[in-house]
Coordinates of C-alpha atoms and ligand atoms in Angstrom, one line a residue:
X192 CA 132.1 113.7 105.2
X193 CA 133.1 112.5 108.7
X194 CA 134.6 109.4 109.4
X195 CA 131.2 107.9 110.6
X196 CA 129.4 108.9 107.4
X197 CA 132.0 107.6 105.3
X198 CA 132.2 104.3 106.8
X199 CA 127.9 104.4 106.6
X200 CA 128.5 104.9 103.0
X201 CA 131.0 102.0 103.1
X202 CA 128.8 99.8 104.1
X203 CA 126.1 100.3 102.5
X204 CA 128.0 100.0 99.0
X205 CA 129.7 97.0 100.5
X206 CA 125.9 95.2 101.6
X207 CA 124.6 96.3 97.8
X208 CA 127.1 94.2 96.4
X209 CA 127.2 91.3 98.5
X210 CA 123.2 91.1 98.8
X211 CA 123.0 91.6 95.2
X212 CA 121.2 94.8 95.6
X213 CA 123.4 96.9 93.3
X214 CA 126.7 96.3 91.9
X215 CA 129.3 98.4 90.2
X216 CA 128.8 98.6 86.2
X217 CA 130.8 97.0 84.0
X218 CA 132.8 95.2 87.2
X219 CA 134.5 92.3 85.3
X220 CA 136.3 95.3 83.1
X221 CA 137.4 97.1 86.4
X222 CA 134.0 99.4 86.6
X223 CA 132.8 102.0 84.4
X224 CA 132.5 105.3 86.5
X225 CA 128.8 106.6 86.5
X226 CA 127.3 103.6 85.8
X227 CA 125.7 100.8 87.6
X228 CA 123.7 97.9 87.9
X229 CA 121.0 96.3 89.8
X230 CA 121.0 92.9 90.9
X231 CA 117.8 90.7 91.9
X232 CA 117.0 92.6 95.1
X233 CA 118.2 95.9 94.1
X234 CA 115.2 95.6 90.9
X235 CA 112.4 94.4 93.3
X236 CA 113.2 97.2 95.7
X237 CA 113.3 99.7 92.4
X238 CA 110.0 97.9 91.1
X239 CA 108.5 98.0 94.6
X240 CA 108.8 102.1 94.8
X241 CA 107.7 102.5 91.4
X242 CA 104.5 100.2 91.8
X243 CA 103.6 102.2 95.0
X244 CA 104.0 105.8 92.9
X245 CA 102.1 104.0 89.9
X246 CA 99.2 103.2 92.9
X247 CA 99.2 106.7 94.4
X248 CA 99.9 109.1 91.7
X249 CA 99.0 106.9 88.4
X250 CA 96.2 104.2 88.8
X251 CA 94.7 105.9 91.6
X252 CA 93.4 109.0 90.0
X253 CA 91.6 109.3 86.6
X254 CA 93.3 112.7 85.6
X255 CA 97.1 111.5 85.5
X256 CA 97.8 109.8 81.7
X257 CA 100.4 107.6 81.6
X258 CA 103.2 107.4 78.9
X259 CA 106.4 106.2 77.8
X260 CA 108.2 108.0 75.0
X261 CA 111.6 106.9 73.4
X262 CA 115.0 108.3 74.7
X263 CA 116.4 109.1 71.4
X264 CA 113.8 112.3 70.2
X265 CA 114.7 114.5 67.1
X266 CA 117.4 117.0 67.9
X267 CA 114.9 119.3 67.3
X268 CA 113.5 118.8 70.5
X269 CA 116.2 119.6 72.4
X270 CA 117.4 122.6 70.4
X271 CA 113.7 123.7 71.2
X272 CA 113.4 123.0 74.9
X273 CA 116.4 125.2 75.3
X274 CA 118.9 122.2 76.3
X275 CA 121.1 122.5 73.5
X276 CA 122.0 126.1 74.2
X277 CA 122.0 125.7 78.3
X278 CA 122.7 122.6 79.8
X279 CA 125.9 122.3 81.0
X280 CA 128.3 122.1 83.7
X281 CA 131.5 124.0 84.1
X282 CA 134.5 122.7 83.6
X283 CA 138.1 123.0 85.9
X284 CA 139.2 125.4 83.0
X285 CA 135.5 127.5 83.1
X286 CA 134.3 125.7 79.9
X287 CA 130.8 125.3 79.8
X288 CA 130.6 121.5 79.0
X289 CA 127.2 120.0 77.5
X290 CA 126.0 116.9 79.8
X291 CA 123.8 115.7 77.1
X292 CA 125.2 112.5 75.6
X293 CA 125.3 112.6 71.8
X294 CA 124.3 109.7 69.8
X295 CA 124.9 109.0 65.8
X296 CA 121.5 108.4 64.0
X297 CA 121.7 106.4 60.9
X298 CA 124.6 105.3 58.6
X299 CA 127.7 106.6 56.9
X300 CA 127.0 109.9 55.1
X301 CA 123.5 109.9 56.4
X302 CA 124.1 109.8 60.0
X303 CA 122.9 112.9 62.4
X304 CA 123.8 113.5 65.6
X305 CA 120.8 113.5 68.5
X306 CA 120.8 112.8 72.1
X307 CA 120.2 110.6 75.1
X308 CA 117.2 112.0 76.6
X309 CA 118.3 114.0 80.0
X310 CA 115.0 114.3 81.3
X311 CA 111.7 112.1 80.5
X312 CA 110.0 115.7 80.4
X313 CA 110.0 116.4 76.9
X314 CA 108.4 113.1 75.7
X315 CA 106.0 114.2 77.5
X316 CA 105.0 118.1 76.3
X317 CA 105.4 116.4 72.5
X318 CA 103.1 114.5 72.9
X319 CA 100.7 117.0 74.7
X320 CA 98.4 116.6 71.4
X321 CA 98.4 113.5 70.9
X322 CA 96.9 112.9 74.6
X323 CA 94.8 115.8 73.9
X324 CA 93.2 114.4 70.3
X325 CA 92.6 110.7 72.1
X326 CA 91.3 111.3 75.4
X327 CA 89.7 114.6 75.1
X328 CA 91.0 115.5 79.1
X329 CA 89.3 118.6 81.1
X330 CA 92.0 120.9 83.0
X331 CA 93.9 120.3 85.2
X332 CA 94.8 116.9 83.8
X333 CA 99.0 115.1 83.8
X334 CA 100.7 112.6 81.8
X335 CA 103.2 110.8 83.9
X336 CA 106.4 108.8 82.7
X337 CA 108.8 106.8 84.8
X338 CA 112.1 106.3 82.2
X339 CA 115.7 106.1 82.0
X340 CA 117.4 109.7 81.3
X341 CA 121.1 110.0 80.6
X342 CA 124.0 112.7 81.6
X343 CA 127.2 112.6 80.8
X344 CA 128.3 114.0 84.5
X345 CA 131.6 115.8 85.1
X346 CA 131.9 113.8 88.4
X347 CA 130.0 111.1 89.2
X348 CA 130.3 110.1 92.5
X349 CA 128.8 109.4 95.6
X350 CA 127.3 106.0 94.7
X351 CA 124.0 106.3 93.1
X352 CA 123.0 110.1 93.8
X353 CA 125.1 111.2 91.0
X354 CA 125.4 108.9 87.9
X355 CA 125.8 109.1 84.3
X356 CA 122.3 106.5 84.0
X357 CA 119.5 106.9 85.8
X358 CA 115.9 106.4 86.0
X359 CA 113.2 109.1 86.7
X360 CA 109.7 109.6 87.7
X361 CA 108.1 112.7 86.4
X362 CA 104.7 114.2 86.1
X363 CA 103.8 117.1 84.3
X364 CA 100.7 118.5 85.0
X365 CA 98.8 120.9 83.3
X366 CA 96.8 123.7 84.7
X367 CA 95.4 127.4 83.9
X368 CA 98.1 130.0 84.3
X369 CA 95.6 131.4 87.5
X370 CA 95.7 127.8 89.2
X371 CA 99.2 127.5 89.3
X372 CA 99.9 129.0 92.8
X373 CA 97.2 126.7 94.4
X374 CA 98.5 123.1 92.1
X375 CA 102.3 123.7 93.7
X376 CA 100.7 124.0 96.9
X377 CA 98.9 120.5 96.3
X378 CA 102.1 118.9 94.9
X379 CA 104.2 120.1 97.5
X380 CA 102.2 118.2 100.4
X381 CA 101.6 115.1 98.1
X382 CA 105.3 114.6 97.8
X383 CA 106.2 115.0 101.5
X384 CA 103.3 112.3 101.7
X385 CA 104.7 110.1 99.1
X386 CA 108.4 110.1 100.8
X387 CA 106.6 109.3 104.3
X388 CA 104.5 106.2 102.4
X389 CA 107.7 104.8 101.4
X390 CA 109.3 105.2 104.7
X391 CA 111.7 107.8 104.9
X392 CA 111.7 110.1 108.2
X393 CA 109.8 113.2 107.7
X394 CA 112.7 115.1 109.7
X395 CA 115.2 113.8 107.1
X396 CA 113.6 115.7 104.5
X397 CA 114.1 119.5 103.9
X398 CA 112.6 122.1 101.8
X399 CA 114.9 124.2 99.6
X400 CA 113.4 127.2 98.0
X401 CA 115.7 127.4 94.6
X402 CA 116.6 131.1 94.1
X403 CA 116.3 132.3 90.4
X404 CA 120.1 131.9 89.6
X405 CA 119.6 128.3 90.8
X406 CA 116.9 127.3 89.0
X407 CA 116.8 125.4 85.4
X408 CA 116.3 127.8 82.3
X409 CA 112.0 126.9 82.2
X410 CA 111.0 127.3 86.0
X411 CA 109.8 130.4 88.1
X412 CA 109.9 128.9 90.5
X413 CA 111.2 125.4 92.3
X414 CA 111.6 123.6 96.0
X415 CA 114.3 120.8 96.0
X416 CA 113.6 118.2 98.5
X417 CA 116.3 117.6 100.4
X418 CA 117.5 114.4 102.0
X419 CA 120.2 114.0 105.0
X420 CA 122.6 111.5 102.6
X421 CA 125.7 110.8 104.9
X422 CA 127.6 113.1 102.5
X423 CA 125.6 116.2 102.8
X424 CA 122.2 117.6 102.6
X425 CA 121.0 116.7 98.7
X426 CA 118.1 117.0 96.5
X427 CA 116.2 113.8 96.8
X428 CA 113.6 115.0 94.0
X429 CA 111.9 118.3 93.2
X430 CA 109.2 120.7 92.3
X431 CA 108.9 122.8 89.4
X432 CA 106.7 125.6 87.8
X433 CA 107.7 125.2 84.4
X434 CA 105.5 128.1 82.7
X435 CA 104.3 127.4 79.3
X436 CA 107.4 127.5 78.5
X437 CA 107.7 123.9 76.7
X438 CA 104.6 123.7 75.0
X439 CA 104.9 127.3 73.8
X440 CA 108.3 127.0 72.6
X441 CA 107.3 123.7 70.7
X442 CA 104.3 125.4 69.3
X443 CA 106.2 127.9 67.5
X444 CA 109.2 125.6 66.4
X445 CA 107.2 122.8 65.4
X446 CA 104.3 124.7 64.0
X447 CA 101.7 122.4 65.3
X448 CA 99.3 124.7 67.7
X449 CA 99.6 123.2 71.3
X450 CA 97.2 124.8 72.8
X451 CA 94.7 123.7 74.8
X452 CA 90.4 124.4 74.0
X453 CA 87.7 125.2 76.8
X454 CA 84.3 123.8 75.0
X455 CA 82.7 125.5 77.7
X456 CA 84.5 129.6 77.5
X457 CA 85.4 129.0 74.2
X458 CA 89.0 129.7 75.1
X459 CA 92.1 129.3 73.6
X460 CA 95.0 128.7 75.6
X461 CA 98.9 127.5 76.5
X462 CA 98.7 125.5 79.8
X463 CA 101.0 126.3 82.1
X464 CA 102.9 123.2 83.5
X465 CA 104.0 122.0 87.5
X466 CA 106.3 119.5 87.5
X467 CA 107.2 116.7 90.5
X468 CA 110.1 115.2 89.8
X469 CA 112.0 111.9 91.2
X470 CA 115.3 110.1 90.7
X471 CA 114.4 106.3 91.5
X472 CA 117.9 105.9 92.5
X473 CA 118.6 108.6 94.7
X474 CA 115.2 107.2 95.9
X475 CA 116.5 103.9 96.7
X476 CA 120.2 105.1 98.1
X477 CA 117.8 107.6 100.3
X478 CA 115.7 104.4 101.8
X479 CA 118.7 102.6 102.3
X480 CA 120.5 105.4 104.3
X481 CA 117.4 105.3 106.2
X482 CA 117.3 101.8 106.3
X483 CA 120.2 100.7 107.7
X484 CA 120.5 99.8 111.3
X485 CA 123.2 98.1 113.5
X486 CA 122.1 97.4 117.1
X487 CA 122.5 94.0 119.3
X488 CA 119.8 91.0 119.3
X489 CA 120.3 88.3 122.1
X490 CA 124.2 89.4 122.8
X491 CA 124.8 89.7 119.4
X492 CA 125.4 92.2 116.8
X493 CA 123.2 92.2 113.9
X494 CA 122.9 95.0 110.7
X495 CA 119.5 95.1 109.0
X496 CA 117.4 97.2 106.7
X497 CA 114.3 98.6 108.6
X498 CA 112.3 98.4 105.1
X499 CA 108.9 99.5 105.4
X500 CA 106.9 96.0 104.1
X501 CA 105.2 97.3 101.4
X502 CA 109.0 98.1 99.8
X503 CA 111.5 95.5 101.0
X504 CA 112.6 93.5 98.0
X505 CA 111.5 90.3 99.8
X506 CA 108.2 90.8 102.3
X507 CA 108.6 87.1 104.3
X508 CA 111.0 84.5 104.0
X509 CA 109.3 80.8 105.1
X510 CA 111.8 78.4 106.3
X511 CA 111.2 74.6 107.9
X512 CA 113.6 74.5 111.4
X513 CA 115.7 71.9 109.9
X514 CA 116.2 71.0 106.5
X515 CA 117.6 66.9 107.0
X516 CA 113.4 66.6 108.5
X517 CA 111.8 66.0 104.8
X518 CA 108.7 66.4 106.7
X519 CA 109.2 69.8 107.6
X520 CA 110.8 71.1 104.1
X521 CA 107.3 69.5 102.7
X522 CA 105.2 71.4 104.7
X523 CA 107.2 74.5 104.4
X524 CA 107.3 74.2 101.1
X525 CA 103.4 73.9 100.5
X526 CA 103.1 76.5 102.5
X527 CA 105.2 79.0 100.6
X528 CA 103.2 77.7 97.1
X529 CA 100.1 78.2 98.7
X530 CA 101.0 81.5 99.8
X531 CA 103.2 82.9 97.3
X532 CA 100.0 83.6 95.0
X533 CA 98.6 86.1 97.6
X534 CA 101.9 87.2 99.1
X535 CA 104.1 89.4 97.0
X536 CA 107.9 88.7 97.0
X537 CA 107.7 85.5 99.2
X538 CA 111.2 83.8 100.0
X539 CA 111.5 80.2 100.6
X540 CA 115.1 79.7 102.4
X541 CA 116.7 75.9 104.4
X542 CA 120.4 77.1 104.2
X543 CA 122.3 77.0 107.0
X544 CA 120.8 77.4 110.7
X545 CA 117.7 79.1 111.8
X546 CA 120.3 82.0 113.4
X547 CA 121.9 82.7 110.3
X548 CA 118.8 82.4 108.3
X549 CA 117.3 85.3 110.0
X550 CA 120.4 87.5 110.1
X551 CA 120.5 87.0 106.2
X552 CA 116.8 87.7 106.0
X553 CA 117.3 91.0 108.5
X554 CA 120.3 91.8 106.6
X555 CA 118.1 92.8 103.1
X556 CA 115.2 93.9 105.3
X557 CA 112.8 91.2 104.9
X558 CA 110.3 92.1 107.8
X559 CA 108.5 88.5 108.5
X560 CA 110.3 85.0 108.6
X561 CA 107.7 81.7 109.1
X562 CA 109.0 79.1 110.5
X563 CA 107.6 75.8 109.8
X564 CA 108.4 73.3 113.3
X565 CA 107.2 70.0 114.3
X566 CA 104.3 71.5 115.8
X567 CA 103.2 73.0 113.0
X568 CA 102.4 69.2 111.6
X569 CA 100.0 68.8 114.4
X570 CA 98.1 72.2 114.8
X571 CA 98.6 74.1 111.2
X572 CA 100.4 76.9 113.4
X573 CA 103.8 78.9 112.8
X574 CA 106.2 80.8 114.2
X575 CA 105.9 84.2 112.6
X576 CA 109.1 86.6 113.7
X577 CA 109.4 90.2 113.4
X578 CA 112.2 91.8 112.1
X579 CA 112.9 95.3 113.9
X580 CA 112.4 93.5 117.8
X581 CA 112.9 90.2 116.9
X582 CA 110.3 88.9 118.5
X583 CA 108.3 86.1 117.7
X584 CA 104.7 85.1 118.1
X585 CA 102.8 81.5 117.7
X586 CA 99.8 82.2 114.9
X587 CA 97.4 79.8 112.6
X588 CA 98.7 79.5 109.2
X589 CA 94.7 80.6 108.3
X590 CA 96.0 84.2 109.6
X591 CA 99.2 84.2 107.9
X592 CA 97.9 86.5 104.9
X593 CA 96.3 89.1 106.7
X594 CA 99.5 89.7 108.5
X595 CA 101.7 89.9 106.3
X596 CA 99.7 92.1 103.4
Ligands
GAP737 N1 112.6 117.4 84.4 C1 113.2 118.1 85.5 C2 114.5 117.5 85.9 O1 115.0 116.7 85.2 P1 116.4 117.6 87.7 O2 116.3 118.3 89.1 O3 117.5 118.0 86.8 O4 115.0 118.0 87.0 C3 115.2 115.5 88.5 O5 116.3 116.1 87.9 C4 115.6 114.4 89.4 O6 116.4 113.4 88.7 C5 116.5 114.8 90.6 O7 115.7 115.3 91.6 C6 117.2 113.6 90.9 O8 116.4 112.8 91.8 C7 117.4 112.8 89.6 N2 118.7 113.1 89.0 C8 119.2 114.1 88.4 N3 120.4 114.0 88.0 C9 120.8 112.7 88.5 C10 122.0 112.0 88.4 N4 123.1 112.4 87.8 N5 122.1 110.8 89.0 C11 121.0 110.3 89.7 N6 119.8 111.0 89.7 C12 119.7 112.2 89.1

């Protein structure tokens, strides 16, 4: 990493905590390396990315079930899905170590041993059937999880692209073994799509065709997507051809037939299974990275998160100019409870001066502030700044919605 990066990573880490973004797990006991936590803007900026997927991918299609299955499976499934035998990580001495986290089950001479799921994947192909024997769905049809996984990482480091905790957002979708060339294809634009929608450059994001020794144990083939972090060129999130691999191998070791039946052909049939995949945090570190700007605003220096709007944790912050004018706090503060039930994520701020009021609001990438004045009590207008030029403009408080949705 070179000196600039490093300090870019800095500061980031350093505005997380500050802003209450994301701080460091565990902190009043000196940290817990690998695991951290996420403050109030850190979890609307999460819930913001994962609504957006949920939109695009989820709600927005009819063929994409969605589920949420428990971290803790039988031991069974993991044995099955070949993780037991093959996920690992070498250690300094060459020792293969296993990054699944093992968990006690049950009491005294009772107790088993499972594990912390380290994908949401699996909860997904066990209950291929049960999807199958409610909903009755045609090929190609997905289930889709979003879901904490857990892995106990050799190193984790660089803030949150490698942690022991994480959340991802996976689909598996199900097609005939012939189809499978053509619904990678598909995948591979809709994810370059979905990365642009939630603002991220589409020169920061690279292809990486995974050559068979790279690839996970199930996949014939994969692309990582690739993101410029300051610390190297990193998979951001990935594409998979997972075979039948996982619902043939549970077929045979659970004994319950997972295949799927054409009423039309009459055919009998594994699917065979592509698989996007996303890490929400590497998502959010990636948007920051993006995000963060210094430049200079009316002599001064400022830093601020270019957010796209639909994403930033807060999406306008209303403020009256001065708070000792109970006039103007009244107004502002109708305002911002008239508004706040059409307006997502609406912040209502009278600390300090106007200046530092919209340095704080640039600072966590809020991209509108309103600004409630004395003429505002005479014509129902506001001030209405932008974030990236700073600019402001005079507007009705009837148009207020419209601009800012
Ligand atoms: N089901 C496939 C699977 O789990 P993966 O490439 O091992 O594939 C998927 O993980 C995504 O999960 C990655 O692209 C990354 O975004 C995220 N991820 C994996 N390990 C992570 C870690 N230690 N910390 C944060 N995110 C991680």
């Amino acid at each position: 990493m070179s000196k600039n990066d490093l300090n870019l990573m800095e500061k980031i880490v350093s505005l997380c905590k500050r802003r209450g973004f994301v701080f460091p797990g565990s902190e009043i006991y000196g940290g817990f390396a690998g695991f951290w936590d996420y403050g109030p803007l850190g979890v609307e900026l999460r819930h913001n990315i994962k609504q957006r997927f949920w939109d695009k991918f989820v709600s927005g299609r009819d063929e994409i079930y969605p589920i949420s299955t428990s971290i803790v499976m039988s031991p069974k499934v993991w044995e099955t899905s070949g993780h037991v035998s093959t996920f690992s990580d070498p250690l300094d001495s060459g020792e293969k170590f296993n990054t699944m986290f093992k968990t006690s089950i049950g009491a005294g001479a009772e107790a088993s041993v499972s594990y912390l799921r380290p994908e949401t994947a699996q909860g997904m192909f066990v209950n291929f059937k049960n999807i199958i024997d409610s909903f009755h769905p045609k090929l190609p049809f997905g289930l889709a999880q979003i879901g904490k996984a857990f892995r106990n990482e050799i190193s984790p480091r660089d803030f949150l692209f490698r942690s022991r905790e994480f959340e991802q957002i996976e689909i598996e979708y199900f097609v005939r073994e012939q189809d499978w060339e053509n619904t990678f294809e598909t995948w591979r634009k809709e994810m370059h799509e979905w990365v642009g929608e939630i603002g991220l450059p589409k020169n920061s994001i690279h292809e990486l065709e995974v050559s068979a020794e790279g690839r996970a144990h199930y996949s014939k083939r994969t692309i990582d997507f690739e993101f410029d972090f300051p610390f190297g060129r990193k998979e951001l999130c990935g594409l998979a051809y997972r075979t039948d691999f996982d619902l043939r191998n549970h077929s045979v070791a659970s004994g319950i037939d997972l295949q799927y039946f054409d009423e039309e052909s009459g055919e009998r049939f594994t699917p065979h299974c592509i698989e996007p995949t996303f890490g929400v945090d590497r998502t959010v570190l990636a948007i920051l990275v993006s995000a963060y700007t210094e430049d200079e605003l009316g002599g001064e220096p400022r830093t601020y998160l270019k957010l796209h709007k639909n994403i930033a944790p807060v999406r306008a912050a209303i403020f009256p100019l001065l708070k000792n004018k109970p006039e103007l706090v009244n107004k502002a503060k109708e305002l911002f409870l008239n508004l706040k039930s059409q307006i997502p994520n609406l912040a209502f701020d009278d600390n300090g001066n106007i200046g530092k009021r919209y340095r704080r609001q640039d600072e966590i990438g809020t991209p509108y502030c309103i600004t409630i004045d004395f003429d505002t009590l005479e014509d129902d207008t506001v001030t209405l700044r932008d974030r990236d030029t700073g600019e402001q403009e005079r507007i009705p408080i009837s148009d207020l919605v419209s601009k800012l949705k």
